[in-house]
Short mmCIF file of C-alpha atoms in Angstrom, two decimals:
data_model
loop_
_atom_site.label_atom_id
_atom_site.label_comp_id
_atom_site.label_asym_id
_atom_site.label_seq_id
_atom_site.Cartn_x
_atom_site.Cartn_y
_atom_site.Cartn_z
CA MET A 26 107.42 12.44 123.87
CA ALA A 27 106.22 15.79 122.53
CA ILE A 28 104.71 15.46 119.09
CA ASN A 29 104.16 18.81 117.35
CA ILE A 30 101.96 18.60 114.27
CA GLN A 31 101.76 22.10 112.67
CA SER A 32 102.83 23.51 116.04
CA SER A 33 99.76 21.85 117.61
CA GLY A 34 98.06 25.20 117.28
CA ASN A 35 100.47 26.91 119.68
CA PHE A 36 101.36 29.60 117.15
CA GLN A 37 97.69 30.16 116.30
CA LYS A 38 96.84 30.48 119.98
CA LEU A 39 99.58 33.03 120.52
CA VAL A 40 98.41 35.17 117.64
CA GLY A 41 94.80 34.76 118.71
CA LEU A 42 95.72 36.02 122.15
CA TYR A 43 97.18 39.28 120.84
CA GLU A 44 95.63 39.96 117.44
CA TYR A 45 92.33 41.65 118.26
CA PRO A 46 93.55 43.68 121.29
CA LEU A 47 96.55 45.03 119.35
CA LEU A 48 94.68 45.91 116.17
CA GLU A 49 91.99 47.62 118.24
CA TYR A 50 94.67 49.51 120.18
CA TRP A 51 96.26 50.65 116.89
CA VAL A 52 92.94 52.07 115.72
CA ASP A 53 92.33 53.82 119.06
CA LYS A 54 95.78 55.42 119.13
CA TYR A 55 95.54 56.54 115.51
CA THR A 56 92.08 58.01 116.09
CA ASP A 57 93.31 59.92 119.14
CA ALA A 58 96.38 61.22 117.28
CA ILE A 59 94.50 62.62 114.30
CA LYS A 60 92.17 64.57 116.59
CA GLN A 61 95.05 67.04 116.95
CA SER A 62 95.56 67.30 113.20
CA MET A 63 95.32 70.63 111.40
CA ILE A 64 94.28 68.88 108.18
CA PRO A 65 90.51 69.26 108.76
CA GLU A 66 91.10 72.90 109.73
CA LEU A 67 93.03 73.86 106.59
CA PHE A 68 91.93 71.41 103.90
CA SER A 69 88.70 70.31 102.30
CA LEU A 70 88.44 66.56 102.95
CA GLU A 71 87.45 64.68 99.81
CA ARG A 72 87.03 61.05 98.79
CA SER A 73 87.84 59.68 95.38
CA SER A 74 87.58 56.40 93.50
CA ASN A 75 89.62 57.70 90.56
CA ALA A 76 93.30 57.34 89.75
CA ALA A 77 93.58 61.13 89.71
CA GLU A 78 91.42 64.21 90.19
CA ALA A 79 91.68 67.57 88.40
CA ILE A 80 90.18 71.04 88.53
CA SER A 81 90.32 73.43 85.58
CA GLU A 82 89.34 77.06 85.92
CA LEU A 83 87.21 78.65 83.24
CA THR A 84 88.13 82.20 82.29
CA GLY A 85 86.00 84.83 80.62
CA ALA A 86 83.44 85.46 83.35
CA PRO A 87 80.54 87.68 82.15
CA GLU A 88 80.45 91.35 83.09
CA PHE A 89 77.17 93.13 83.87
CA THR A 90 76.30 96.10 81.68
CA GLN A 91 73.16 98.12 81.00
CA TRP A 92 70.25 96.23 79.38
CA ASP A 93 70.16 96.96 75.67
CA GLY A 94 67.44 94.61 74.52
CA GLU A 95 69.46 91.40 74.69
CA TYR A 96 71.90 89.45 76.81
CA THR A 97 75.62 89.62 76.18
CA TYR A 98 77.62 86.44 76.72
CA GLY A 99 81.16 86.07 77.97
CA GLU A 100 83.38 83.70 76.03
CA GLN A 101 84.44 80.84 78.27
CA LYS A 102 87.91 79.32 77.93
CA GLU A 103 89.61 76.60 79.91
CA GLY A 104 92.31 78.01 82.14
CA ASN A 105 94.95 76.47 84.37
CA THR A 106 94.52 72.92 85.67
CA LYS A 107 95.60 71.30 88.93
CA VAL A 108 95.90 67.50 89.07
CA TRP A 109 95.96 65.44 92.27
CA THR A 110 97.30 61.87 92.06
CA PRO A 111 96.94 59.86 95.30
CA MET A 112 100.01 58.05 96.62
CA VAL A 113 100.09 54.83 98.62
CA TRP A 114 101.98 54.84 101.92
CA GLN A 115 102.66 51.66 103.88
CA ALA A 116 104.35 50.28 106.96
CA GLY A 117 104.32 46.95 108.77
CA MET A 118 105.49 44.99 111.78
CA ALA A 119 106.45 41.31 112.02
CA TYR A 120 106.73 38.95 115.00
CA ASP A 121 107.97 35.38 115.04
CA ARG A 122 106.52 32.79 117.38
CA PHE A 123 109.45 32.87 119.78
CA LEU A 124 109.28 36.62 120.28
CA LEU A 125 105.56 36.29 120.96
CA GLU A 126 106.20 33.51 123.47
CA ASN A 127 108.30 35.92 125.53
CA ALA A 128 106.31 39.09 124.87
CA LYS A 129 103.95 40.88 127.21
CA LEU A 130 100.78 42.56 125.98
CA MET A 131 101.87 45.87 127.50
CA ASN A 132 105.11 45.90 125.49
CA LEU A 133 103.32 44.92 122.30
CA LYS A 134 100.78 47.71 122.84
CA THR A 135 103.63 50.19 123.17
CA ASP A 136 104.99 49.03 119.79
CA HIS A 137 101.61 49.32 118.15
CA GLY A 138 101.02 52.72 119.69
CA LYS A 139 104.21 53.95 118.02
CA PHE A 140 103.10 52.25 114.79
CA ALA A 141 99.78 54.12 114.85
CA LEU A 142 101.42 57.45 115.70
CA ALA A 143 103.74 56.99 112.72
CA ALA A 144 100.69 56.79 110.45
CA ALA A 145 99.24 60.00 111.85
CA ARG A 146 102.66 61.67 111.78
CA VAL A 147 103.34 61.01 108.09
CA LYS A 148 99.97 62.50 107.14
CA GLU A 149 100.61 65.63 109.17
CA ALA A 150 104.13 65.94 107.74
CA CYS A 151 102.75 65.82 104.20
CA ALA A 152 100.21 68.52 105.02
CA ALA A 153 102.60 70.76 106.95
CA GLY A 154 105.23 70.43 104.24
CA LEU A 155 102.92 72.36 101.93
CA PHE A 156 103.27 75.31 104.31
CA THR A 157 106.88 74.90 105.42
CA TYR A 158 108.10 74.51 101.84
CA ALA A 159 105.42 76.60 100.16
CA ASP A 160 108.05 78.43 98.06
CA LYS A 161 109.75 75.23 96.88
CA ASP A 162 108.96 72.95 93.94
CA THR A 163 109.34 69.83 96.05
CA TYR A 164 109.75 68.70 99.63
CA THR A 165 110.57 65.36 101.20
CA VAL A 166 108.67 63.27 103.74
CA ASN A 167 110.30 60.08 105.05
CA GLY A 168 112.67 60.08 102.11
CA VAL A 169 109.87 60.44 99.55
CA PRO A 170 110.04 63.56 97.31
CA LEU A 171 106.66 65.26 96.83
CA ASN A 172 105.79 67.88 94.20
CA TRP A 173 102.51 68.73 95.89
CA THR A 174 103.31 72.45 96.31
CA ALA A 175 102.57 73.16 92.63
CA THR A 176 99.36 75.09 92.05
CA ALA A 177 97.29 75.25 88.87
CA ASP A 178 99.63 77.76 87.22
CA GLY A 179 102.51 75.28 87.63
CA LEU A 180 104.40 77.40 90.16
CA SER A 181 104.99 76.76 93.84
CA LEU A 182 102.23 77.77 96.25
CA ALA A 183 104.22 80.80 97.47
CA ASN A 184 105.81 82.58 94.55
CA LYS A 185 106.58 86.10 93.33
CA ALA A 186 105.80 85.29 89.70
CA HIS A 187 102.31 83.80 89.71
CA THR A 188 100.54 84.27 86.40
CA SER A 189 96.99 84.31 85.11
CA MET A 190 95.38 83.79 81.72
CA LYS A 191 95.37 87.58 81.40
CA GLY A 192 99.15 87.60 81.55
CA ASP A 193 99.36 89.46 84.85
CA THR A 194 102.19 88.66 87.27
CA GLN A 195 101.38 88.71 90.98
CA SER A 196 103.08 87.71 94.21
CA ASN A 197 101.99 86.06 97.44
CA LEU A 198 105.46 85.75 98.95
CA SER A 199 107.48 88.07 101.17
CA GLU A 200 110.47 87.78 103.53
CA LEU A 201 109.15 89.78 106.47
CA GLU A 202 109.44 88.98 110.15
CA LEU A 203 106.15 88.73 112.01
CA ASN A 204 105.07 91.99 113.61
CA GLU A 205 101.97 94.16 113.47
CA GLU A 206 103.19 96.34 110.62
CA ASN A 207 104.25 93.39 108.48
CA LEU A 208 101.01 91.56 109.17
CA GLU A 209 99.16 94.52 107.72
CA ILE A 210 101.47 94.53 104.67
CA ALA A 211 100.60 90.87 104.06
CA CYS A 212 96.88 91.53 104.48
CA GLN A 213 96.96 94.46 102.06
CA ALA A 214 98.86 92.37 99.51
CA MET A 215 96.03 89.85 99.59
CA TYR A 216 93.37 92.57 99.30
CA ASP A 217 95.07 93.82 96.13
CA LEU A 218 95.13 90.50 94.27
CA LYS A 219 93.29 89.98 90.98
CA ASP A 220 91.53 86.82 89.80
CA GLU A 221 92.08 84.97 86.53
CA ASN A 222 89.97 87.52 84.67
CA GLY A 223 91.77 90.55 86.03
CA ASN A 224 89.00 91.44 88.48
CA ASP A 225 89.39 91.94 92.22
CA ALA A 226 89.89 88.52 93.82
CA ASN A 227 87.66 89.66 96.70
CA LEU A 228 89.67 87.91 99.41
CA GLN A 229 89.43 88.44 103.15
CA PRO A 230 92.55 87.60 105.18
CA ASP A 231 91.01 86.27 108.38
CA THR A 232 93.46 83.66 109.71
CA LEU A 233 97.08 83.80 110.80
CA VAL A 234 98.99 80.49 110.68
CA VAL A 235 102.25 80.28 112.63
CA PRO A 236 104.72 77.70 113.96
CA THR A 237 105.00 77.26 117.71
CA TYR A 238 108.03 79.57 117.87
CA LEU A 239 105.84 82.49 116.80
CA ARG A 240 102.89 81.66 119.05
CA LYS A 241 103.68 84.28 121.70
CA LYS A 242 104.29 87.00 119.13
CA ALA A 243 101.14 86.13 117.24
CA LEU A 244 99.04 86.21 120.40
CA GLU A 245 100.48 89.60 121.28
CA ILE A 246 99.53 90.94 117.85
CA ILE A 247 96.00 89.61 117.43
CA GLY A 248 95.02 88.26 120.84
CA GLY A 249 94.63 91.47 122.85
CA THR A 250 91.99 94.19 122.77
CA GLY A 251 94.57 96.98 122.85
CA LYS A 252 97.11 98.01 120.24
CA VAL A 253 100.45 96.20 120.44
CA ASP A 254 103.52 97.79 122.06
CA THR A 255 101.84 101.09 122.98
CA SER A 256 100.74 102.67 126.23
CA ASP A 257 97.58 104.13 124.71
CA ASN A 258 94.19 102.45 124.57
CA ASN A 259 93.75 102.40 120.81
CA PRO A 260 91.76 99.33 119.76
CA ASN A 261 93.51 96.35 118.18
CA ILE A 262 91.99 96.04 114.70
CA TYR A 263 92.92 92.34 114.54
CA TYR A 264 91.19 91.37 117.78
CA GLY A 265 88.10 89.36 116.94
CA SER A 266 88.65 89.69 113.19
CA MET A 267 91.55 87.27 112.78
CA LYS A 268 91.82 83.69 113.93
CA LEU A 269 95.12 82.18 115.05
CA ILE A 270 96.28 78.67 114.12
CA VAL A 271 99.44 77.42 115.81
CA TRP A 272 100.76 74.38 113.96
CA LYS A 273 103.47 72.27 115.58
CA GLN A 274 104.52 70.74 112.27
CA PHE A 275 104.84 74.11 110.48
CA LYS A 276 108.62 74.52 110.67
CA LYS A 277 111.50 76.77 109.71
CA GLN A 278 113.27 75.59 106.57
CA PRO A 279 116.84 74.35 106.99
CA GLY A 280 119.25 77.19 106.29
CA LYS A 281 116.73 79.93 107.07
CA THR A 282 117.22 82.22 110.04
CA GLY A 283 113.63 83.43 110.44
CA PHE A 284 110.42 81.55 111.09
CA PRO A 285 107.72 81.45 108.42
CA TRP A 286 104.11 82.53 108.83
CA ALA A 287 101.09 82.80 106.60
CA VAL A 288 97.90 84.82 106.29
CA ILE A 289 94.97 83.06 104.67
CA ASP A 290 91.38 83.61 103.64
CA SER A 291 90.01 80.56 105.43
CA GLU A 292 86.89 80.09 103.29
CA ALA A 293 88.68 80.50 99.96
CA ALA A 294 91.60 78.38 101.22
CA LYS A 295 89.24 75.51 102.05
CA GLU A 296 87.97 75.63 98.45
CA SER A 297 91.53 75.59 97.11
CA ALA A 298 93.19 73.07 99.43
CA LYS A 299 92.17 69.47 98.88
CA TRP A 300 93.02 66.43 100.98
CA ILE A 301 91.91 63.47 98.89
CA ASN A 302 91.56 60.00 100.39
CA ARG A 303 91.61 57.22 97.78
CA LEU A 304 90.86 54.29 100.09
CA PRO A 305 87.37 52.80 99.75
CA GLY A 306 85.06 52.92 102.73
CA LYS A 307 84.68 55.54 105.41
CA GLU A 308 88.13 55.20 107.01
CA ASP A 309 91.34 56.84 105.80
CA TYR A 310 93.48 53.85 106.73
CA GLU A 311 93.56 50.08 106.30
CA ILE A 312 95.15 47.78 108.83
CA LYS A 313 95.36 44.05 108.27
CA SER A 314 96.90 40.97 109.83
CA TRP A 315 98.08 37.67 108.40
CA LYS A 316 99.94 34.60 109.59
CA ASN A 317 102.58 32.40 107.93
CA GLU A 318 102.33 28.92 109.40
CA GLU A 319 105.47 27.64 107.74
CA THR A 320 107.75 30.35 109.16
CA GLU A 321 105.58 30.88 112.25
CA THR A 322 105.54 34.61 111.62
CA TRP A 323 102.72 37.04 112.33
CA LYS A 324 102.62 40.24 110.26
CA ILE A 325 100.58 43.42 110.58
CA GLY A 326 100.40 45.96 107.78
CA ALA A 327 98.85 49.40 107.48
CA LEU A 328 98.06 51.37 104.32
CA LEU A 329 97.30 55.04 103.69
CA TRP A 330 96.34 56.30 100.22
CA TYR A 331 96.02 60.04 99.78
CA VAL A 332 97.23 63.22 98.16
CA ALA A 333 97.06 66.88 99.10
CA GLY A 334 97.63 70.23 97.46
CA MET A 335 96.21 73.63 96.60
CA TYR A 336 94.59 74.59 93.34
CA ASP A 337 94.64 78.37 93.79
CA TRP A 338 97.50 80.29 95.42
CA ARG A 339 95.55 83.51 96.03
CA PRO A 340 93.98 82.65 99.41
CA TYR A 341 97.48 82.44 100.91
CA HIS A 342 100.16 85.01 101.59
CA PHE A 343 103.39 83.51 102.95
CA SER A 344 106.22 85.32 104.62
CA ILE A 345 109.41 83.25 104.74
CA PRO A 346 112.28 85.31 106.18
CA GLU A 347 115.76 84.47 104.90
#
């Protein structure tokens, strides 16, 4: 006669057989996946223990004039403010005892590999959405609407009506296809921008960000020593002075016919773009496991807690063809 008191430990043994190898495999797959991420390339990675973070720009920077026996002081005022509020993302998997009885470690690893990739994928989708939908007020990731494209002036990252405390209206949005001439138009538009105080923003467009569909064109424009589409040997002014970032998750918006691209000042963009991890500790994920003896169910859950967005729109010029 088989007497089974609390499953005689069979359920515990099953979970014990798979728990550590699968959780370790999840971590390894996630770590490998995020190595390909563009987030460290385009965002400043920050950690926070606060419910929200904010940056306010002070206007009224002092201007240097001739010494006249005393210092003159600029009047400082609080300008526009950008607030970042981290959001919790979660997913889980559940196995009952009978599925585990029939399962093979290889199949379970495949499931957990997909689970880990989903974690890396949602992060990249949130980041890339800021570029794909830079001219929109919101975008959606996995059914969740995000308003992360808003900059400190309250407008979308790419907009033709950006404002400053001086009342000036400026644009960092065009609808041009990617070619050498239009790349120069975008660069010049960035050179001409003013800061909050009406002074030259002093930006240097040094990076071209494109989706995969524009990779070949982008390489033709900035990747060769000679001028594009000519038989002469004139030097290519972009060669060596502009970096190329090809981002798989940077996509064409639904309904658009042309592919978007962006020119950025990489140093200023890193100061503006924040990726804020709210989880304690050094990792940007939590994965945990627990067992329900009564239902003989094993559950694994993963948490991500982050937010992203740009404070200043000036380091970016987007071209989003209609």
